[in-house]
Amino acid sequence: MSQPPGSTSSGFRVVDLIRKKRDGDELSRAEIEFLVAGYTREEIPDYQIAAWLMAAVLRGMTRAETAVLTDAMLRSGEVLDLSSLRAKKVDKHSTGGVGDKTSLVLAPVVAAAGLVVPMISGRGLGHTGGTLDKLEAIPGFNVNLSVERFRHVLETCGCAMIGQTAEIAPADRKLYALRDVTGTVESPYLICASIMSKKLAEGIDALVLDVKTGCGAFMKNEKDAAFLAELMVETGERMDKKVVALITDMDQPLGNMIGNSLEVVEVLEVLRGGGPEDLRQLCLELAGWMLYLGDVSDTVAAGKRKTEELISSGKALEKFRRMVEMQGGDARVLDNPKRLPQAAHTTDVLSAREGYLVSLQCEHIGTACVILGGGRERKEDAVDPAVGIVLHKKVGDRVAVGEALATIHYNSEARAARSKQLVQESCQIADSPLAEKRPLVHRVIGNSGEKN
Ligand code: URA
């Protein structure tokens, strides 16, 4: 029997599935599996999947579709079996933020506590930064390890940080890169499938999710963040993992530095016991939960205290050094961060008036970094690790006329001009400070049996 024009051996035509989602109908398991497998095998082109993704963003997906999509993406590659490693395997993943560099602190701290952290991360997504781009700012650091090498680093060091590969979560590797440049990130269903497919492929026992909310997050309000958190926690629990989600603030950048090299500098500050207070506190909170879920600490509070000890003793920094060495990176940057790529020029963003900084439009600050070259506008773009923004003021701070609010690190005058204007417009200054400070952690979701 001959096939209808354009249909495949499965009987589906991609265009029909795009139209089905466009019209708000539910796709079947077979249809979703066909799309994921076809795209992963490069049988379906980017433009058709981009159209389908946009339809999914605009029309939403059912719980059943989300579960099938997650499962199909997970099964696009292998699921690691790390049962030969005796320690518990624990990871953390963030839904994406600006200046969010906690993963680089958490992996070595938690490994220094005796747990195993098999972290599969992503690149920059939309206006948010990506762990892999930050790690690659360290000269030589290889985020593309084979499964065999990944396993070896985990066995030797306790933590390893890689990207989605052709072997592990290959569907997310392709879909993630496409969503980055097609305005199709902001869907709780697609975010859930992306995050949970790669986390479930890691062979972990427990997972801490950092679900961001605020103007710099993909989920702008707490209700949407809680919906995403519940979706992911449910997905993890269905697969017998211990999962908690912390809804944390992303209404202004985390820490003071935004940009790949600059963020590594701030990570080293935290690993040396310093760093900006918001970043340090969030690292303690997330690590506290990781140690608690990994059964190293009886309570989250005890996990936080243990984390502080691991940082002040230098053990966490030494773990980071070991991981950098084992993944081919130049560990001399730990002692001399000037060895990280440096931008050729800097320019200050000055305050036009005196008063209090009442808002830092966080998404625009992230976009300003992408414009400098710190992120991608097309899939094939190379990221410039050296560029970025250093904030000298955070929300609540007093500012004088002519005082520097931020410094832009740049390599292209044209890009710097656009970026500087965006940062300037992002800083709102008023006569009096805000009445209320937003909390760092808004809520915790998940049946973790928490003991504080
Ligand atoms: N992080 C991911 O891994 N995927 C998303 O879709 C968003 C954040």
PDB file of C-alpha atoms and ligand atoms in Angstrom, residues 93-97 120-123 125 128-129 164 172 176 179 184-196 198-199 218 228 232, ligand 1:
ATOM      1  CA  HIS A  93      19.189  22.142  38.676  1.00  0.00           C
ATOM      2  CA  SER A  94      17.956  25.683  38.221  1.00  0.00           C
ATOM      3  CA  THR A  95      15.199  26.820  35.876  1.00  0.00           C
ATOM      4  CA  GLY A  96      17.511  29.632  34.758  1.00  0.00           C
ATOM      5  CA  GLY A  97      18.534  33.010  36.021  1.00  0.00           C
ATOM      6  CA  ILE A 120      24.406  17.380  33.339  1.00  0.00           C
ATOM      7  CA  SER A 121      23.863  21.061  32.634  1.00  0.00           C
ATOM      8  CA  GLY A 122      22.903  23.379  29.804  1.00  0.00           C
ATOM      9  CA  ARG A 123      24.224  26.384  27.930  1.00  0.00           C
ATOM     10  CA  LEU A 125      19.073  29.899  27.394  1.00  0.00           C
ATOM     11  CA  THR A 128      19.767  33.516  31.205  1.00  0.00           C
ATOM     12  CA  GLY A 129      23.315  32.232  31.585  1.00  0.00           C
ATOM     13  CA  GLN A 164      23.850  16.726  27.153  1.00  0.00           C
ATOM     14  CA  ASP A 172      17.344  17.806  24.998  1.00  0.00           C
ATOM     15  CA  TYR A 176      17.453  23.159  24.103  1.00  0.00           C
ATOM     16  CA  ARG A 179      14.479  26.846  22.008  1.00  0.00           C
ATOM     17  CA  THR A 184      10.251  29.020  22.887  1.00  0.00           C
ATOM     18  CA  VAL A 185      11.706  28.691  26.379  1.00  0.00           C
ATOM     19  CA  GLU A 186       8.822  30.058  28.437  1.00  0.00           C
ATOM     20  CA  SER A 187       6.603  27.007  28.801  1.00  0.00           C
ATOM     21  CA  PRO A 188       6.395  25.114  32.107  1.00  0.00           C
ATOM     22  CA  TYR A 189       5.750  21.900  30.154  1.00  0.00           C
ATOM     23  CA  LEU A 190       8.804  22.249  27.905  1.00  0.00           C
ATOM     24  CA  ILE A 191      10.986  23.350  30.841  1.00  0.00           C
ATOM     25  CA  CYS A 192       9.818  20.364  32.901  1.00  0.00           C
ATOM     26  CA  ALA A 193      10.556  17.905  30.079  1.00  0.00           C
ATOM     27  CA  SER A 194      13.942  19.493  29.367  1.00  0.00           C
ATOM     28  CA  ILE A 195      15.140  19.550  32.962  1.00  0.00           C
ATOM     29  CA  MET A 196      13.690  16.253  34.141  1.00  0.00           C
ATOM     30  CA  LYS A 198      18.406  15.067  31.642  1.00  0.00           C
ATOM     31  CA  LYS A 199      18.264  14.811  35.431  1.00  0.00           C
ATOM     32  CA  PHE A 218      11.075  32.477  32.923  1.00  0.00           C
ATOM     33  CA  LEU A 228       6.338  24.419  37.339  1.00  0.00           C
ATOM     34  CA  MET A 232       8.779  18.681  38.138  1.00  0.00           C
TER      35      MET A 232
HETATM   36  N1  URA B   1      16.977  24.625  32.251  1.00  0.00           N
HETATM   37  C1  URA B   1      16.853  23.567  31.412  1.00  0.00           C
HETATM   38  O1  URA B   1      17.648  22.636  31.472  1.00  0.00           O
HETATM   39  N2  URA B   1      15.866  23.556  30.526  1.00  0.00           N
HETATM   40  C2  URA B   1      14.964  24.551  30.426  1.00  0.00           C
HETATM   41  O2  URA B   1      14.066  24.463  29.605  1.00  0.00           O
HETATM   42  C3  URA B   1      15.076  25.657  31.306  1.00  0.00           C
HETATM   43  C4  URA B   1      16.107  25.664  32.210  1.00  0.00           C
END
